[in-house]
Amino acid sequence: MGKPDTILLDHGAGGKASAELVGGLFAKHLGNEVLDQMDDAAVVDLPPGRLAVSTDSFTVDPIFFPGGNIGSLAVHGTVNDVTMRGGRPLFLTVGFVLEEGLPVADLERVVAAMAEAVQEAGVKVIAGDTKVVGRGQADKLFINTTGIGVIPPGLELGAHLARPGDVVLVSGSMGDHGVTIMAAREGLGLEAPLSSDSAALNGLAAGVIVACPGLKTLRDPTRGGLATALNEIAASSGVDMELDEAAVPIDPAVAGVCELLGLDPLYLANEGKLICIVDPDQAQTALEALRAHPLGHSAAIIGRCGGTKPGKVWMNTSAGGRRILDMLSGEPLPRIC
Ligand code: MG
């Protein structure tokens, strides 16, 4: 009997079929000297510093979308969360939940994309797990990744560290991932050239960290978008923020689709962008450091922190008005990541 071309319950049973899947597919793409030991736990050495650890489960629907797939997204999302605290991401663990009947070719495409993302981000998968559930008990596949990074001694970044006067920057256009997933899921067949921005941000962040000792906060505006992430920072730091709508970069294709569908790109997820809050003296340096990296070429200064109404985020609109930018309420778009 040849190799099955779909995932069977056997693949998760820990026997021969599991071993074939692990050796023939996972180890083939993700293998390294640590993973290849296949012992009960990975054992690694760490450089000096504090650990930054983040975990996330990925359930994005559809699993393949313009600009990436659930595998590359599962690497980028976790690498980015470790990065936002100043952690240099080093290792990932990966857990798969597979639905019986998933084409093995689809799984291989996902794992190959993970391998490419891991390589680009300069991290290693050091532990993994696979479970298979019956048809209808999951939707194709879900992936959990945990990221482990080390924060170099002396570096302190966090959402609680913004102060009145600090300047707010973003590394590029807002809403690309959210609108792309929505269009792909609904099969909107739009002519607009939409693509997810899914990318590992550790290289981009490293440039700003080195250039700006006055860097306070990094955050990736994922679920809930820019508006929600800024509200979280404002609340955590006890500052208010005033943004300039015209300064927020939005891709014309994204803006067009959002207008058509009645969506606000400031509330849509990004998977390859960061918010950067920096001492006012270093705002220009931060902008230049971001723009010097391919992922930050359209970076912009979008606003400033104040101390008048702690926790509030205001937007000076292009039309000359002023509106409050609240947190996202409800979930307009489930399974976005
Ligand atoms: Mg995050």
XYZ file of C-alpha atoms and ligand atoms in Angstrom:
338
model
C 0.000 0.000 0.000
C 1.363 3.428 -0.938
C 1.390 6.491 1.261
C -2.098 7.880 1.932
C -2.765 11.244 0.324
C -5.040 12.476 3.089
C -4.566 12.691 6.843
C -5.915 9.628 8.666
C -6.657 9.181 12.358
C -3.658 6.802 12.316
C -1.341 9.783 11.703
C -2.044 11.014 15.202
C -1.947 7.654 16.954
C 1.752 7.730 17.796
C 2.531 4.579 15.784
C 4.006 3.892 12.374
C 1.887 6.396 10.432
C 2.748 9.133 12.942
C 6.436 8.351 12.617
C 6.176 8.563 8.833
C 4.461 11.933 9.020
C 6.992 13.295 11.502
C 10.044 11.984 9.654
C 8.805 12.374 6.077
C 7.166 15.761 6.378
C 7.798 17.739 9.574
C 11.463 16.835 10.069
C 12.133 17.138 6.341
C 11.107 20.809 6.367
C 11.678 21.974 9.932
C 14.518 19.726 11.106
C 17.610 21.054 12.856
C 20.118 19.626 15.324
C 17.789 20.189 18.294
C 14.508 18.983 16.759
C 16.213 15.979 15.178
C 17.042 14.557 18.608
C 13.317 13.672 18.951
C 13.670 13.270 22.698
C 10.985 14.089 25.269
C 12.063 17.719 25.606
C 14.352 20.052 23.694
C 17.401 21.236 25.612
C 19.055 24.466 24.478
C 21.532 27.046 25.703
C 20.451 30.675 26.054
C 22.410 33.928 25.846
C 22.305 36.228 28.906
C 19.159 38.294 29.457
C 15.523 37.830 30.418
C 13.208 35.412 28.614
C 10.359 36.733 26.468
C 7.739 34.028 25.857
C 4.555 34.248 23.814
C 2.016 31.677 22.658
C -0.721 31.913 20.062
C -3.127 29.569 18.281
C -3.852 30.083 14.603
C -7.225 29.193 13.123
C -7.295 31.494 10.096
C -9.947 30.733 7.486
C -9.115 30.237 4.621
C -5.802 28.497 5.353
C -4.296 29.796 2.090
C -4.614 33.485 1.232
C -2.779 36.051 -0.915
C 0.507 36.872 0.823
C 0.786 33.744 2.967
C -0.903 30.793 4.632
C -1.672 29.556 8.129
C 1.892 28.185 8.441
C 3.809 31.370 7.648
C 1.296 33.349 9.740
C 1.831 31.045 12.751
C 5.562 31.788 12.603
C 5.231 35.535 11.983
C 2.564 36.140 14.632
C 4.562 34.587 17.440
C 7.969 35.899 16.345
C 6.397 39.373 16.298
C 4.899 39.146 19.782
C 8.261 38.130 21.256
C 9.891 40.961 19.311
C 7.485 43.628 20.613
C 8.849 43.223 24.150
C 12.421 43.623 22.933
C 13.005 39.870 22.827
C 15.336 38.518 20.179
C 13.323 35.498 19.001
C 15.372 32.307 19.026
C 13.098 29.282 19.269
C 9.580 28.168 18.440
C 7.512 25.196 19.464
C 4.742 24.093 17.103
C 1.567 22.119 17.811
C -0.713 20.959 14.998
C -4.339 19.860 15.263
C -5.243 18.191 11.971
C -8.682 17.205 10.755
C -9.002 13.713 9.302
C -9.233 14.018 5.508
C -6.912 17.013 5.166
C -4.919 16.546 1.939
C -1.294 15.711 2.818
C -0.256 18.047 -0.017
C -1.989 20.961 1.744
C -0.223 20.131 4.996
C 3.096 19.984 3.177
C 2.489 23.396 1.593
C 1.761 24.836 5.030
C 4.826 23.250 6.641
C 7.073 24.351 3.751
C 5.858 27.930 4.245
C 6.621 27.628 7.966
C 10.123 26.429 7.140
C 10.699 29.412 4.881
C 9.351 31.837 7.503
C 11.488 30.263 10.227
C 14.572 30.585 8.049
C 13.852 34.221 7.208
C 13.223 35.107 10.855
C 16.385 33.322 11.974
C 14.614 31.098 14.511
C 14.500 27.335 15.030
C 11.607 25.003 15.721
C 12.848 22.973 18.672
C 9.750 21.002 19.700
C 6.533 19.941 18.044
C 3.376 17.907 18.426
C 0.658 16.593 16.127
C -2.863 15.458 16.940
C -5.499 14.259 14.508
C -9.223 14.621 15.179
C -12.115 13.087 13.246
C -13.876 14.741 10.334
C -15.898 17.734 11.436
C -14.158 17.936 14.824
C -11.768 20.665 13.576
C -11.633 22.708 10.372
C -8.695 21.431 8.221
C -5.889 22.417 10.577
C -5.096 24.596 13.549
C -1.568 25.511 14.641
C -0.263 26.666 17.997
C 3.165 28.235 18.217
C 5.099 29.307 21.282
C 8.022 31.667 20.834
C 11.034 31.980 23.086
C 13.343 34.968 22.890
C 15.913 36.693 25.014
C 15.765 40.375 25.966
C 19.293 41.797 26.040
C 20.304 43.160 29.463
C 19.238 46.801 29.910
C 16.458 46.835 27.297
C 12.975 47.631 28.600
C 10.023 48.020 26.219
C 6.349 47.853 27.094
C 2.865 49.221 26.539
C 3.032 50.906 29.972
C 6.059 53.080 29.190
C 4.591 55.811 26.920
C 4.695 59.339 28.415
C 3.093 62.690 27.468
C 5.050 64.246 24.614
C 6.139 60.906 23.128
C 5.662 60.489 19.405
C 3.630 57.693 17.765
C 4.800 56.068 14.536
C 3.596 53.169 12.403
C 5.840 51.132 10.114
C 3.457 51.067 7.147
C -0.071 50.820 5.756
C -2.926 49.696 7.970
C -5.560 46.989 7.467
C -3.934 44.895 4.716
C -4.218 41.502 6.427
C -7.786 41.902 7.663
C -9.214 43.070 4.381
C -7.337 40.374 2.418
C -8.688 37.559 4.612
C -12.184 38.949 4.422
C -12.081 39.221 0.627
C -10.571 35.722 0.297
C -13.127 34.166 2.644
C -16.141 35.750 1.101
C -14.868 35.027 -2.415
C -15.573 38.625 -3.276
C -13.700 38.322 -6.565
C -12.525 41.901 -6.268
C -10.209 43.299 -8.870
C -8.234 45.094 -6.145
C -4.660 43.783 -5.713
C -4.981 42.799 -2.043
C -2.280 40.894 -0.161
C -1.668 40.134 3.500
C 1.291 41.978 5.020
C 2.234 38.884 7.077
C 5.969 39.154 7.850
C 8.490 38.685 10.659
C 9.258 42.050 12.245
C 12.377 41.155 14.235
C 14.754 42.658 11.662
C 12.766 45.883 11.383
C 12.457 46.189 15.164
C 16.162 45.538 15.717
C 17.007 48.574 13.558
C 14.817 50.892 15.656
C 15.997 49.413 18.957
C 19.627 50.047 18.025
C 18.977 53.538 16.623
C 16.714 54.806 19.447
C 17.693 54.395 23.091
C 14.571 56.499 23.799
C 12.248 53.825 22.385
C 9.401 53.134 24.851
C 6.894 50.842 23.202
C 6.586 48.489 20.265
C 3.283 46.809 19.477
C 1.980 44.885 16.482
C -1.557 46.049 15.713
C -3.077 42.617 15.006
C -6.697 41.793 15.958
C -8.662 45.001 16.519
C -6.189 46.957 14.377
C -4.387 50.217 15.041
C -7.274 51.799 16.959
C -7.479 48.974 19.495
C -3.712 48.686 19.975
C -3.377 52.427 20.618
C -6.234 52.347 23.127
C -4.478 49.502 24.953
C -1.230 51.474 25.106
C -3.019 54.674 26.178
C -4.800 52.817 28.998
C -1.713 50.940 30.107
C 0.525 54.037 30.114
C -2.088 56.492 31.432
C -1.653 58.889 28.506
C -3.972 60.196 25.821
C -3.107 60.265 22.136
C -3.910 62.641 19.336
C -3.585 61.258 15.811
C -3.598 62.922 12.445
C -5.866 60.930 10.103
C -4.141 62.187 6.958
C -0.798 60.886 8.254
C -1.942 57.269 8.741
C -0.720 55.268 5.722
C -3.453 53.252 4.032
C -2.979 51.425 0.762
C -5.382 52.821 -1.869
C -6.658 49.310 -2.721
C -7.396 48.626 0.962
C -9.081 52.005 1.350
C -11.232 51.317 -1.719
C -12.397 47.884 -0.551
C -13.045 49.204 2.962
C -15.209 51.967 1.577
C -17.112 49.477 -0.564
C -17.743 47.152 2.392
C -18.226 49.782 5.071
C -15.109 48.757 7.026
C -12.695 51.004 8.883
C -9.068 50.015 8.115
C -8.008 51.350 11.523
C -9.853 48.413 13.122
C -8.570 45.717 10.762
C -5.728 43.327 11.620
C -2.155 43.750 10.460
C 0.415 40.929 10.629
C 3.541 42.694 9.422
C 3.361 46.186 10.897
C 4.369 47.727 14.170
C 3.520 50.761 16.251
C 6.504 52.509 17.738
C 6.363 55.061 20.570
C 9.471 57.061 21.122
C 10.901 60.012 23.011
C 10.180 63.189 20.949
C 13.921 63.881 20.487
C 14.265 60.612 18.617
C 11.111 60.620 16.479
C 13.008 61.517 13.322
C 15.712 58.935 14.044
C 13.025 56.275 14.550
C 11.323 57.261 11.300
C 14.592 56.989 9.396
C 15.443 53.647 11.009
C 12.039 52.244 10.026
C 12.232 53.569 6.483
C 15.700 52.107 6.033
C 14.188 48.595 6.206
C 12.174 47.092 3.315
C 9.243 46.371 5.671
C 9.161 49.991 6.849
C 9.516 52.021 3.662
C 6.140 53.705 4.134
C 6.569 54.350 7.878
C 5.047 57.561 9.203
C 4.731 59.722 12.282
C 0.994 59.634 13.006
C 0.530 61.400 16.326
C 1.636 62.279 19.811
C 0.897 61.304 23.400
C -0.555 63.819 25.858
C -1.486 63.885 29.500
C -4.930 65.500 29.568
C -7.414 62.614 29.195
C -5.616 59.403 30.178
C -6.746 56.385 28.165
C -8.399 58.335 25.330
C -7.347 58.301 21.672
C -8.432 61.194 19.454
C -8.258 61.579 15.713
C -8.031 64.856 13.861
C -9.910 63.958 10.702
C -8.928 64.913 7.183
C -12.225 66.817 6.976
C -11.085 69.103 9.808
C -13.126 67.478 12.605
C -12.097 65.617 15.703
C -13.409 62.214 16.748
C -12.710 59.779 19.487
C -11.144 56.523 18.326
C -12.557 53.855 20.605
C -11.513 50.226 21.059
C -13.009 47.602 18.797
C -16.203 46.236 20.290
C -17.517 42.829 19.251
C -15.810 40.639 16.683
C -16.659 41.671 13.140
C -14.239 39.173 11.649
C -13.597 35.904 13.510
C -10.720 33.547 12.553
C -8.594 36.302 11.091
C -5.380 34.787 12.486
Mg 0.871 41.463 19.636
